[in-house]
Amino acid sequence: MSANDNTKRPWSGRFAEPTTERVRRFTASVSFDRRLAPFDIEASLAHARMLQAVGIIAKSDLEAIEKGLAQIRSEIQADAFPWSDALEDVHLNIERRLIELAGESGKRLHTARSRNDQVATDLRLYLRASIDQALPLLKSLQRALLDLADEHAETVMPGYTHLQVAQPVTFGHHLLAYFEMFARDVQRLADARRRVNRLPLGAAALAGTSFPIDRQRVAKELGFEEVCENSIDAVSDRDFAIEFCACAALAMTHLSRFCEELILWANPRFGFVEIADGFATGSSIMPQKKNPDVAELIRGKTGRVNGHLVALLTLMKAQPLAYNRDNQEDKEPLFDAVDTLTASLAVFTEMLRATKFRREAMAAAAREGHATATDLAEYLVRKGVPFRDAHEAVAQAVRFAESRNCELAELKLSELQRFSATVTEDVYGALTLEGSLKSRNHLGGTAPARVKAAIAKARKSLG
């Protein structure tokens, strides 16, 4: 790189020697931060209009800047923009092209701002748009869950703890558990958006500017709800990006848990689901294989997003105020977290809608493992037996049934009465799967009637 090339950089007057080629390549970020270009142009237009409104630049300067930025936007959209690593980042690339197009007027655009508040603004605009993209995807997934829960409001399946048969539940109730998780993800993202939606522009490098700027005007034009109140904080912190990654990591964790269940359920030992061919792959050597690769990849990509969260936390943990070049490293983790979350949500929703769920296999599994043992204990309690005594009696009955290689409901009345004299013929109503489900008819319970009511309430909440 020649010294002449180096003089094109906006800070080159301070240095007697150019940066080396290796340093130029090492410090360049334009290969990935160019995705901020639409937001950089949007923010630059608002900044220029404010500068003209308060009398810092002339109307003719504004017109030249607007015309130049419009052409730059068109060039970028047409993939005809002359990106250059020598200009380091998206901001200097756009500024240099603007100067070529608008001349002296283009040089005036950077008045009363720094790349520090410029990039912070662009990043917030980008992240706000990304949240607005992710929220509808989450709600689409919630609707898919509700549709499926409606279809399976009465489908019985074993509920598990420790991956062992625990109690009967409806599959609709199981699906609504995920609906609640994703509802909280929606709430977290919407709440984070409010903290993202604050304008840093006007903080300049760290101390503000001596020019009579109007930050509220810029904030209004760009759709920001507030301005960042402290200029040092505005340019130096990336907690809004970290918060998004935390939200993304939680949403991915919820996806991953569901994917883990689909993977398990697709195994013939469960046989609860058949994943559609379009969301599975085969083996290069084993002709019979049908692998749940999409679910496995989402499960794997969850670790990737978790890693981005840790990377950003680590990036910020030792930075003194104010801005440091470390923050160039915030973009790739953030960008990838956005891409991974949105892609995973979209493909998972499609896969879920295409998956076949096998009622018979679920019901058969619920009839194994003494799923109604708790119901038997509660039956004894209603007969006046203290719960701890009832628990002990049923535990002994389970051991007896296992020694006979049968389920509790298959024991004769006389056999059940060996463990508690309070047992009568009506005990078999408590030992059926249907009776177990219907008995849990309270808010948050698994009874089909409660599941249907929960679905109706959830649909109303989505609008």
Coordinates of C-alpha atoms in Angstrom, one line a residue:
M1 CA 0.0 0.0 0.0
S2 CA 1.4 3.4 -1.0
A3 CA 1.7 6.5 1.1
N4 CA -0.6 8.1 -1.4
D5 CA -3.3 5.5 -0.6
N6 CA -2.9 6.2 3.1
T7 CA -3.5 9.9 2.7
K8 CA -7.1 9.0 1.6
R9 CA -7.9 8.0 5.2
P10 CA -9.6 10.7 7.2
W11 CA -7.0 10.5 10.0
S12 CA -3.9 10.3 7.8
G13 CA -2.7 13.8 8.5
R14 CA -1.6 12.7 12.0
F15 CA 0.8 10.0 10.7
A16 CA 4.1 10.2 8.9
E17 CA 4.0 6.6 7.7
P18 CA 1.2 4.6 6.1
T19 CA -0.3 1.5 7.8
T20 CA 1.2 -1.7 6.6
E21 CA -0.6 -4.0 4.2
R22 CA -0.9 -6.7 6.9
V23 CA -2.4 -4.2 9.4
R24 CA -4.8 -2.9 6.7
R25 CA -6.1 -6.5 6.2
F26 CA -6.2 -7.2 9.9
T27 CA -8.2 -4.1 10.8
A28 CA -10.6 -4.1 7.9
S29 CA -14.2 -4.9 8.7
V30 CA -16.0 -4.0 5.4
S31 CA -16.3 -7.7 4.5
F32 CA -18.9 -8.2 7.2
D33 CA -20.1 -4.7 8.3
R34 CA -21.3 -3.8 4.8
R35 CA -24.7 -5.3 5.8
L36 CA -25.1 -2.1 7.9
A37 CA -25.0 0.0 4.7
P38 CA -28.8 0.6 4.4
F39 CA -28.9 1.8 8.0
D40 CA -25.8 3.9 7.6
I41 CA -27.5 5.7 4.7
E42 CA -30.7 6.1 6.6
A43 CA -28.9 7.6 9.6
S44 CA -26.7 9.8 7.4
L45 CA -29.8 11.3 5.7
A46 CA -31.4 12.1 9.0
H47 CA -28.2 13.7 10.3
A48 CA -27.8 15.8 7.1
R49 CA -31.3 17.0 7.3
M50 CA -30.8 18.0 10.9
L51 CA -27.6 19.8 10.1
Q52 CA -29.4 21.9 7.4
A53 CA -32.4 22.5 9.7
V54 CA -30.2 24.1 12.4
G55 CA -28.1 26.0 9.9
I56 CA -24.8 24.1 10.1
I57 CA -24.8 23.2 6.4
A58 CA -26.5 24.9 3.4
K59 CA -29.6 23.7 1.6
S60 CA -27.5 23.1 -1.5
D61 CA -25.2 20.8 0.6
L62 CA -28.2 18.8 1.8
E63 CA -29.5 18.4 -1.7
A64 CA -26.1 17.2 -3.0
I65 CA -25.8 14.8 0.0
E66 CA -29.4 13.4 -0.5
K67 CA -28.8 12.9 -4.3
G68 CA -25.4 11.2 -3.6
L69 CA -26.7 8.9 -0.9
A70 CA -29.7 7.9 -3.2
Q71 CA -27.3 6.9 -5.9
I72 CA -25.1 5.0 -3.4
R73 CA -28.2 3.1 -2.1
S74 CA -29.1 2.2 -5.7
E75 CA -25.5 1.0 -6.4
I76 CA -25.6 -1.2 -3.3
Q77 CA -28.9 -2.7 -4.1
A78 CA -27.7 -3.4 -7.7
D79 CA -24.5 -5.0 -6.3
A80 CA -22.6 -2.4 -8.2
F81 CA -21.0 -0.5 -5.3
P82 CA -17.2 -0.3 -5.4
W83 CA -16.4 -1.7 -2.0
S84 CA -12.7 -1.4 -0.9
D85 CA -10.9 -3.0 1.9
A86 CA -8.5 -0.1 1.8
L87 CA -11.3 2.1 3.2
E88 CA -11.6 -0.2 6.2
D89 CA -15.3 -0.2 7.0
V90 CA -18.8 0.4 5.6
H91 CA -18.8 4.0 6.9
L92 CA -15.6 5.2 5.1
N93 CA -16.6 3.4 1.9
I94 CA -19.9 5.2 1.8
E95 CA -18.3 8.5 2.8
R96 CA -15.6 8.3 0.1
R97 CA -18.1 7.4 -2.6
L98 CA -20.3 10.3 -1.4
I99 CA -17.4 12.7 -1.7
E100 CA -16.8 11.5 -5.3
L101 CA -20.5 12.1 -6.1
A102 CA -21.2 15.3 -4.1
G103 CA -17.8 16.9 -3.9
E104 CA -17.3 19.4 -1.1
S105 CA -20.8 18.9 0.1
G106 CA -20.1 15.3 0.8
K107 CA -17.2 16.3 3.0
R108 CA -19.6 18.3 5.2
L109 CA -21.8 15.3 6.2
H110 CA -19.5 14.2 9.0
T111 CA -19.8 17.5 10.8
A112 CA -20.9 17.0 14.4
R113 CA -20.6 13.2 14.4
S114 CA -17.9 10.6 14.9
R115 CA -17.7 7.0 13.6
N116 CA -18.2 6.1 17.2
D117 CA -21.8 7.4 17.5
Q118 CA -22.3 6.6 13.8
V119 CA -21.7 2.9 14.2
A120 CA -23.6 2.7 17.4
T121 CA -26.6 4.2 15.6
D122 CA -26.3 1.9 12.6
L123 CA -26.1 -1.1 14.9
R124 CA -29.2 -0.1 16.8
L125 CA -31.1 0.5 13.6
Y126 CA -30.0 -2.9 12.3
L127 CA -30.9 -4.7 15.5
R128 CA -34.3 -3.0 15.8
A129 CA -35.1 -4.3 12.3
S130 CA -33.8 -7.7 13.2
I131 CA -36.0 -7.9 16.2
D132 CA -38.9 -6.8 14.0
Q133 CA -38.1 -9.7 11.8
A134 CA -37.8 -12.3 14.6
L135 CA -41.0 -11.4 16.4
P136 CA -43.4 -12.4 13.6
L137 CA -41.4 -15.7 13.2
L138 CA -41.9 -16.5 16.9
K139 CA -45.6 -15.7 16.6
S140 CA -46.0 -17.9 13.5
L141 CA -44.4 -20.7 15.5
Q142 CA -46.9 -20.0 18.4
R143 CA -49.8 -20.3 15.9
A144 CA -48.5 -23.6 14.6
L145 CA -48.3 -24.9 18.2
L146 CA -51.9 -23.8 18.9
D147 CA -53.2 -25.4 15.7
L148 CA -51.4 -28.7 16.6
A149 CA -52.6 -28.4 20.3
D150 CA -56.2 -27.9 19.1
E151 CA -55.9 -31.1 17.0
H152 CA -54.5 -33.0 19.9
A153 CA -56.4 -31.5 22.9
E154 CA -57.6 -35.0 23.8
T155 CA -54.6 -37.1 22.6
V156 CA -53.2 -38.9 25.6
M157 CA -49.4 -39.4 26.0
P158 CA -47.1 -40.1 28.9
G159 CA -45.8 -37.1 30.7
Y160 CA -42.2 -37.5 31.8
T161 CA -39.9 -36.5 34.5
H162 CA -36.2 -37.6 34.4
L163 CA -37.3 -39.0 31.0
Q164 CA -39.3 -41.7 32.9
V165 CA -43.0 -42.2 32.7
A166 CA -44.6 -39.9 35.3
Q167 CA -48.3 -39.2 34.7
P168 CA -50.7 -39.1 31.8
V169 CA -51.0 -35.7 30.0
T170 CA -52.6 -34.6 26.7
F171 CA -50.3 -33.9 23.8
G172 CA -52.1 -30.6 23.5
H173 CA -51.1 -29.7 27.0
H174 CA -47.5 -30.7 26.3
L175 CA -47.5 -28.4 23.2
L176 CA -48.9 -25.5 25.2
A177 CA -45.8 -25.7 27.5
Y178 CA -43.7 -24.7 24.5
F179 CA -46.2 -22.0 23.6
E180 CA -45.6 -20.5 27.0
M181 CA -41.8 -20.6 26.5
F182 CA -42.0 -18.9 23.2
A183 CA -44.5 -16.3 24.6
R184 CA -41.8 -15.3 27.1
D185 CA -39.3 -15.1 24.3
V186 CA -41.7 -12.7 22.5
Q187 CA -42.0 -10.6 25.7
R188 CA -38.2 -10.6 26.2
L189 CA -37.5 -9.5 22.6
A190 CA -40.2 -6.8 22.7
D191 CA -38.8 -5.5 26.0
A192 CA -35.3 -5.5 24.7
R193 CA -36.4 -3.6 21.6
R194 CA -37.3 -0.7 23.8
R195 CA -33.7 -0.5 25.1
V196 CA -32.3 -0.9 21.6
N197 CA -34.5 1.9 20.3
R198 CA -32.5 4.8 21.7
L199 CA -30.5 7.2 19.6
P200 CA -26.7 7.5 20.2
L201 CA -26.1 10.0 17.3
G202 CA -25.0 13.3 18.7
A203 CA -22.6 11.7 21.3
A204 CA -19.8 12.2 18.7
A205 CA -16.6 10.5 19.7
L206 CA -17.5 10.5 23.5
A207 CA -18.1 14.0 24.7
G208 CA -20.8 15.4 22.4
T209 CA -20.3 18.3 20.0
S210 CA -20.0 22.0 20.2
F211 CA -22.4 22.4 17.2
P212 CA -26.0 23.3 18.0
I213 CA -27.5 19.9 17.0
D214 CA -31.0 18.8 17.5
R215 CA -30.9 15.2 18.6
Q216 CA -34.6 14.9 19.2
R217 CA -35.3 15.8 15.5
V218 CA -33.0 13.0 14.4
A219 CA -34.5 10.5 16.8
K220 CA -38.0 11.3 15.6
E221 CA -37.0 10.9 11.9
L222 CA -35.3 7.6 12.6
G223 CA -38.2 6.3 14.8
F224 CA -36.2 6.2 18.0
E225 CA -38.3 6.4 21.1
E226 CA -35.6 8.1 23.2
V227 CA -32.0 9.5 22.9
C228 CA -29.1 8.1 24.9
E229 CA -28.7 10.5 27.8
N230 CA -25.0 10.2 28.4
S231 CA -22.6 10.7 25.5
I232 CA -19.9 8.3 27.0
D233 CA -22.4 5.5 27.5
A234 CA -23.9 6.1 24.1
V235 CA -20.7 5.2 22.2
S236 CA -19.1 2.7 24.6
D237 CA -21.6 0.1 25.7
R238 CA -23.0 -2.8 23.7
D239 CA -25.3 -4.2 26.4
F240 CA -28.2 -3.9 23.9
A241 CA -26.5 -6.3 21.6
I242 CA -25.6 -8.6 24.5
E243 CA -29.3 -8.5 25.7
F244 CA -30.5 -9.5 22.2
C245 CA -28.0 -12.4 22.2
A246 CA -29.3 -13.5 25.6
C247 CA -32.9 -13.4 24.3
A248 CA -31.8 -15.3 21.2
A249 CA -29.9 -17.9 23.2
L250 CA -33.1 -18.6 25.3
A251 CA -35.3 -18.9 22.2
M252 CA -32.8 -21.2 20.6
T253 CA -32.7 -23.3 23.9
H254 CA -36.5 -23.7 23.7
L255 CA -36.2 -24.7 20.1
S256 CA -33.4 -27.1 21.0
R257 CA -35.5 -28.8 23.7
F258 CA -38.3 -29.4 21.3
C259 CA -35.9 -30.7 18.7
E260 CA -34.5 -33.1 21.2
E261 CA -38.0 -34.5 21.9
L262 CA -38.7 -34.8 18.2
I263 CA -35.4 -36.7 17.7
L264 CA -36.3 -39.0 20.6
W265 CA -39.9 -39.5 19.4
A266 CA -38.8 -40.3 15.9
N267 CA -36.8 -43.3 17.2
P268 CA -38.8 -46.5 16.7
R269 CA -38.6 -47.2 20.5
F270 CA -40.9 -44.2 20.9
G271 CA -42.5 -44.0 17.5
F272 CA -44.5 -40.9 18.4
V273 CA -43.7 -38.9 15.3
E274 CA -42.8 -39.3 11.6
I275 CA -40.7 -36.4 10.4
A276 CA -41.6 -35.4 6.8
D277 CA -39.1 -36.5 4.2
G278 CA -38.4 -32.9 3.3
F279 CA -36.9 -32.3 6.7
A280 CA -34.8 -35.5 7.0
T281 CA -31.8 -37.0 5.2
G282 CA -30.6 -40.4 4.5
S283 CA -27.3 -42.3 4.9
S284 CA -24.5 -42.7 2.4
I285 CA -24.1 -46.3 3.4
M286 CA -27.3 -47.5 5.3
P287 CA -30.2 -47.6 2.9
Q288 CA -32.9 -47.7 5.7
K289 CA -31.9 -44.6 7.5
K290 CA -34.1 -41.5 7.9
N291 CA -32.2 -39.0 10.0
P292 CA -33.8 -36.0 11.7
D293 CA -31.0 -33.7 10.5
V294 CA -32.9 -30.4 10.7
A295 CA -33.8 -31.0 14.3
E296 CA -30.2 -32.0 15.1
L297 CA -28.8 -28.9 13.3
I298 CA -31.1 -26.6 15.3
R299 CA -30.0 -28.3 18.5
G300 CA -26.4 -27.8 17.4
K301 CA -26.8 -24.2 16.3
T302 CA -28.1 -23.4 19.8
G303 CA -24.5 -23.9 21.1
R304 CA -23.4 -21.5 18.4
V305 CA -25.7 -18.7 19.6
N306 CA -24.8 -19.4 23.2
G307 CA -21.2 -19.0 22.2
H308 CA -22.0 -15.6 20.7
L309 CA -23.5 -14.4 23.9
V310 CA -20.4 -15.5 25.8
A311 CA -18.2 -13.8 23.2
L312 CA -20.0 -10.5 23.5
L313 CA -19.9 -10.6 27.3
T314 CA -16.2 -11.3 27.2
L315 CA -15.7 -8.6 24.7
M316 CA -17.1 -6.0 27.0
K317 CA -15.9 -7.2 30.4
A318 CA -12.6 -5.3 30.6
Q319 CA -13.2 -2.3 28.4
P320 CA -12.5 1.1 30.0
L321 CA -14.6 4.0 29.0
A322 CA -15.2 5.2 26.4
Y323 CA -15.1 3.6 22.9
N324 CA -12.4 1.0 22.1
R325 CA -11.6 -0.8 18.9
D326 CA -12.5 -4.1 20.5
N327 CA -16.1 -3.2 19.6
Q328 CA -15.4 -4.0 16.0
E329 CA -15.7 -7.6 17.1
D330 CA -19.3 -7.2 18.2
K331 CA -20.7 -7.4 14.7
E332 CA -20.0 -10.9 13.5
P333 CA -21.4 -12.6 16.6
L334 CA -24.4 -10.4 16.6
F335 CA -25.0 -10.8 12.9
D336 CA -24.7 -14.6 13.1
A337 CA -27.0 -14.8 16.2
V338 CA -29.6 -12.9 14.2
D339 CA -29.2 -15.1 11.1
T340 CA -29.2 -18.3 13.1
L341 CA -32.3 -17.4 15.2
T342 CA -34.4 -16.3 12.3
A343 CA -33.4 -19.2 10.0
S344 CA -34.0 -21.7 12.9
L345 CA -37.4 -20.3 13.7
A346 CA -38.6 -20.4 10.1
V347 CA -37.4 -23.9 9.3
F348 CA -38.6 -25.4 12.6
T349 CA -42.1 -24.0 12.1
E350 CA -42.3 -25.5 8.6
M351 CA -41.0 -28.8 10.0
L352 CA -43.5 -28.8 12.8
R353 CA -46.4 -28.3 10.5
A354 CA -45.3 -31.1 8.3
T355 CA -44.6 -33.6 11.1
K356 CA -47.1 -36.5 11.7
F357 CA -47.9 -37.3 15.3
R358 CA -49.1 -40.9 16.1
R359 CA -51.9 -40.9 18.6
E360 CA -51.9 -44.7 19.0
A361 CA -48.2 -44.9 19.8
M362 CA -48.5 -42.1 22.4
A363 CA -51.5 -43.8 24.1
A364 CA -49.8 -47.2 24.1
A365 CA -46.7 -45.6 25.8
A366 CA -49.0 -44.0 28.4
R367 CA -50.4 -47.4 29.3
E368 CA -47.0 -48.5 30.3
G369 CA -44.9 -47.5 33.3
H370 CA -47.8 -47.2 35.9
A371 CA -48.6 -43.7 34.8
T372 CA -51.7 -43.6 37.0
A373 CA -49.9 -44.5 40.2
T374 CA -50.3 -41.0 41.5
D375 CA -54.0 -41.2 40.7
L376 CA -54.3 -44.3 42.8
A377 CA -52.6 -42.5 45.7
E378 CA -54.9 -39.5 45.4
Y379 CA -57.9 -42.0 45.3
L380 CA -56.8 -43.4 48.7
V381 CA -56.4 -39.9 50.1
R382 CA -60.0 -39.2 49.1
K383 CA -60.9 -42.3 51.0
G384 CA -59.3 -40.9 54.1
V385 CA -55.8 -42.3 54.0
P386 CA -53.0 -39.9 54.9
F387 CA -51.0 -39.1 51.7
R388 CA -47.7 -40.5 53.0
D389 CA -49.5 -43.8 53.8
A390 CA -51.2 -43.8 50.5
H391 CA -47.8 -43.2 48.8
E392 CA -46.3 -46.2 50.5
A393 CA -49.3 -48.4 49.7
V394 CA -49.2 -47.6 46.0
A395 CA -45.4 -48.0 45.9
Q396 CA -45.9 -51.5 47.2
A397 CA -48.7 -52.2 44.7
V398 CA -46.4 -51.1 41.9
R399 CA -43.7 -53.5 43.1
F400 CA -46.4 -56.3 43.2
A401 CA -47.6 -55.4 39.6
E402 CA -44.1 -55.4 38.3
S403 CA -43.5 -58.9 39.8
R404 CA -46.7 -60.0 37.9
N405 CA -45.4 -58.2 34.8
C406 CA -48.6 -56.2 34.5
E407 CA -49.9 -52.6 35.0
L408 CA -51.8 -51.4 38.1
A409 CA -55.0 -51.3 36.2
E410 CA -54.7 -54.9 35.4
L411 CA -54.6 -56.0 39.1
K412 CA -57.6 -57.7 40.5
L413 CA -59.7 -55.9 43.1
S414 CA -58.6 -58.4 45.7
E415 CA -55.0 -57.8 44.9
L416 CA -55.3 -54.0 45.2
Q417 CA -57.1 -54.5 48.6
R418 CA -54.0 -56.2 49.9
F419 CA -52.3 -52.8 50.1
S420 CA -55.3 -50.8 51.4
A421 CA -58.6 -52.0 52.7
T422 CA -60.3 -48.8 51.6
V423 CA -60.1 -49.8 47.9
T424 CA -63.5 -50.6 46.3
E425 CA -64.7 -51.3 42.8
D426 CA -64.7 -47.6 41.9
V427 CA -60.9 -47.7 42.0
Y428 CA -60.7 -48.6 38.3
G429 CA -62.1 -45.2 37.3
A430 CA -59.1 -43.6 38.9
L431 CA -56.7 -46.0 37.1
T432 CA -57.8 -45.2 33.6
L433 CA -55.9 -42.7 31.4
E434 CA -59.1 -40.8 30.5
G435 CA -60.1 -40.6 34.2
S436 CA -56.7 -39.3 35.1
L437 CA -56.8 -36.6 32.5
K438 CA -60.3 -35.4 33.3
S439 CA -59.6 -35.2 37.0
R440 CA -57.0 -32.5 36.5
N441 CA -59.6 -29.9 35.5
H442 CA -58.1 -26.8 37.0
L443 CA -56.3 -23.7 35.7
G444 CA -53.0 -25.0 34.2
G445 CA -54.1 -28.6 34.3
T446 CA -54.0 -31.2 31.5
A447 CA -57.7 -32.0 31.3
P448 CA -58.9 -31.7 27.7
A449 CA -61.5 -29.0 28.7
R450 CA -58.7 -26.9 30.3
V451 CA -56.5 -27.4 27.3
K452 CA -59.2 -26.2 24.9
A453 CA -59.8 -23.2 27.2
A454 CA -56.0 -22.4 27.3
I455 CA -55.9 -22.6 23.5
A456 CA -58.7 -20.1 23.1
K457 CA -57.1 -17.7 25.5
A458 CA -53.7 -18.1 23.8
R459 CA -55.3 -17.4 20.4
K460 CA -56.9 -14.2 21.8
S461 CA -53.5 -13.1 23.1
L462 CA -51.9 -13.4 19.7
G463 CA -54.6 -11.3 18.1

